[in-house]
Coordinates of C-alpha atoms in Angstrom, one line a residue:
X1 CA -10.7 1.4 -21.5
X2 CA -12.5 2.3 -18.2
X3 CA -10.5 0.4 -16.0
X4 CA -7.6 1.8 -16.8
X5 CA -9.3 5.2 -16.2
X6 CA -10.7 4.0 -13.1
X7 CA -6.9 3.5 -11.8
X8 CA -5.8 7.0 -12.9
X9 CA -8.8 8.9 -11.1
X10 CA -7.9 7.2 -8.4
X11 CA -4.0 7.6 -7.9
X12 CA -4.4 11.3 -8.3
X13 CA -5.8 12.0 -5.0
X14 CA -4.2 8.7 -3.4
X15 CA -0.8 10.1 -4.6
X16 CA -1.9 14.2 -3.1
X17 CA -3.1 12.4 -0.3
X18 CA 0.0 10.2 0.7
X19 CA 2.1 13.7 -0.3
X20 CA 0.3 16.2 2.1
X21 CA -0.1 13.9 5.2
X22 CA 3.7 13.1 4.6
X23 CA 4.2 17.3 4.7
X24 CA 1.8 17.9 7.2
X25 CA 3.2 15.2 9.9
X26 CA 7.2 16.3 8.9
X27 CA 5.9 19.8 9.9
X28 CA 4.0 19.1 13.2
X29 CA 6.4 16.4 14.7
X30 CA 10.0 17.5 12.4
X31 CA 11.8 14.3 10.6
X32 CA 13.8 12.4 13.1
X33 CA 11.1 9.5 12.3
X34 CA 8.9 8.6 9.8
X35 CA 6.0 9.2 10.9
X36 CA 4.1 10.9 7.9
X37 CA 4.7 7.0 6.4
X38 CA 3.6 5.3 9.0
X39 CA 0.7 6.8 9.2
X40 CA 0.1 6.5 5.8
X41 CA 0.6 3.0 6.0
X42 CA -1.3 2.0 8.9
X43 CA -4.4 4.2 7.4
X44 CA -3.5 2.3 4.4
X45 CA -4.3 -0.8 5.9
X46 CA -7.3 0.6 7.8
X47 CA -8.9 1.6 4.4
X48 CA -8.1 -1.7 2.5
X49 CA -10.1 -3.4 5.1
X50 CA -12.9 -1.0 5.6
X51 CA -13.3 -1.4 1.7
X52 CA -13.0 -5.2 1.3
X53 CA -15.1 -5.6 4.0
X54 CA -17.6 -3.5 2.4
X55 CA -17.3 -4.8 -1.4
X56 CA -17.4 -8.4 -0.1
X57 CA -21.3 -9.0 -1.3
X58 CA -20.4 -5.9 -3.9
X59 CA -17.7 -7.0 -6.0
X60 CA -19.4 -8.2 -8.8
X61 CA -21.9 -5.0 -9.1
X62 CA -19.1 -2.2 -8.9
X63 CA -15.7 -3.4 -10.5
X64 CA -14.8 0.0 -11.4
X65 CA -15.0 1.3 -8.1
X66 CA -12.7 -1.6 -7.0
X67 CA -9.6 -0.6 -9.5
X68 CA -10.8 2.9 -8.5
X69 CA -9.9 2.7 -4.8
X70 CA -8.3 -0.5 -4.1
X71 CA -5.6 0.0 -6.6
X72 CA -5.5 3.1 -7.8
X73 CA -6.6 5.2 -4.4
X74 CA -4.8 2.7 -2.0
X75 CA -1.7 1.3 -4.2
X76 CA -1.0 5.2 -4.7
X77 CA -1.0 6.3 -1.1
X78 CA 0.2 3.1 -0.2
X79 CA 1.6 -0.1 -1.1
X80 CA 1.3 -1.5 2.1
X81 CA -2.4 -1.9 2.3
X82 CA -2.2 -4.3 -0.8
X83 CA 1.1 -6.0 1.3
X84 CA -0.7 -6.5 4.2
X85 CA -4.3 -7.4 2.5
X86 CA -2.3 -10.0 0.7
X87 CA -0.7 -11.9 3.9
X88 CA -4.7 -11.5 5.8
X89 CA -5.6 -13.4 2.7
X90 CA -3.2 -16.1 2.8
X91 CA -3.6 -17.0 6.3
X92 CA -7.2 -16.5 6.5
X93 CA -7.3 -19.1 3.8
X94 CA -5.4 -21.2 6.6
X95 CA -1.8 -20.7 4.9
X96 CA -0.4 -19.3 7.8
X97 CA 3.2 -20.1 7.4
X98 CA 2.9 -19.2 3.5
X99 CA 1.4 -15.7 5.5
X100 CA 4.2 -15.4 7.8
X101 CA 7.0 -16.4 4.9
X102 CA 5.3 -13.3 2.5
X103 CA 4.7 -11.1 5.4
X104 CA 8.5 -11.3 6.5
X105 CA 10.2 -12.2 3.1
X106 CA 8.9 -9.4 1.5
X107 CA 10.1 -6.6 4.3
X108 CA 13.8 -8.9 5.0
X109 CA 14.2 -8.8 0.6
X110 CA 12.9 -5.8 0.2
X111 CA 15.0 -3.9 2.3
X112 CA 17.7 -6.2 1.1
X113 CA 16.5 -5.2 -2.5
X114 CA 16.7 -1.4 -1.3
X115 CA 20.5 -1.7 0.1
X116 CA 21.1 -3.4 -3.3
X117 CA 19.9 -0.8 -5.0
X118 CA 21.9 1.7 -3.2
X119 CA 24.7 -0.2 -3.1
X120 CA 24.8 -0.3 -7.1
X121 CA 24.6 3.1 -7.5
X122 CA 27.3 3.9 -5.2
X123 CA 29.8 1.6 -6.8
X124 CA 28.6 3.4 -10.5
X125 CA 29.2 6.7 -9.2

């Protein structure tokens, strides 16, 4: 039962977090681009590696504080960081065209997943 805890007290401020920089960054620099998610996700991705880079030797010892941040801090302000610690993996385990194939399959099929998406609810509509 704690690690599911562990994920909850961790999406809460991930999920604030992701929220207010989104509002703060529409409000100083207006809409026209996203740059409140951008700069979620590129923090994202700074954080992920700060924190594996740090619970490398400390995995073992603090598991909670793994689902705490990892996935409930970081996969609530941002997907990406998990995305992008997944493709590091696979080429730093020398699967660089596996790397490149999840890196870009996932953005090209997602997006076509998105237009999919939108596309069905138009036609139900």
């Amino acid at each position: 039962m704690r690690a599911p805890i562990a994920v909850a007290l961790g999406a809460i401020p991930g999920a604030l977090g992701r929220y207010y920089l989104s509002l703060l960054c529409a409000r100083l620099w207006g809409t026209g681009w996203p740059i409140g998610t951008f700069l979620v996700n590129l923090s994202g991705a700074v954080l992920m590696g700060l924190f594996v880079g740090w619970m490398t030797d400390r995995s073992p010892l603090y598991p909670e504080l793994r689902l705490l941040f990892a996935v409930g801090f970081l996969g609530s302000y941002t997907t990406f960081s998990s995305y992008i610690l997944d493709a590091s993996n696979l080429a730093r385990s020398g699967a660089w065209v596996m790397s490149l194939a999840y890196g870009f399959g996932s953005f090209a099929l997602g997006w076509l997943g998105l237009e999919l998406g939108r596309w069905l609810i138009d036609r139900w509509r």
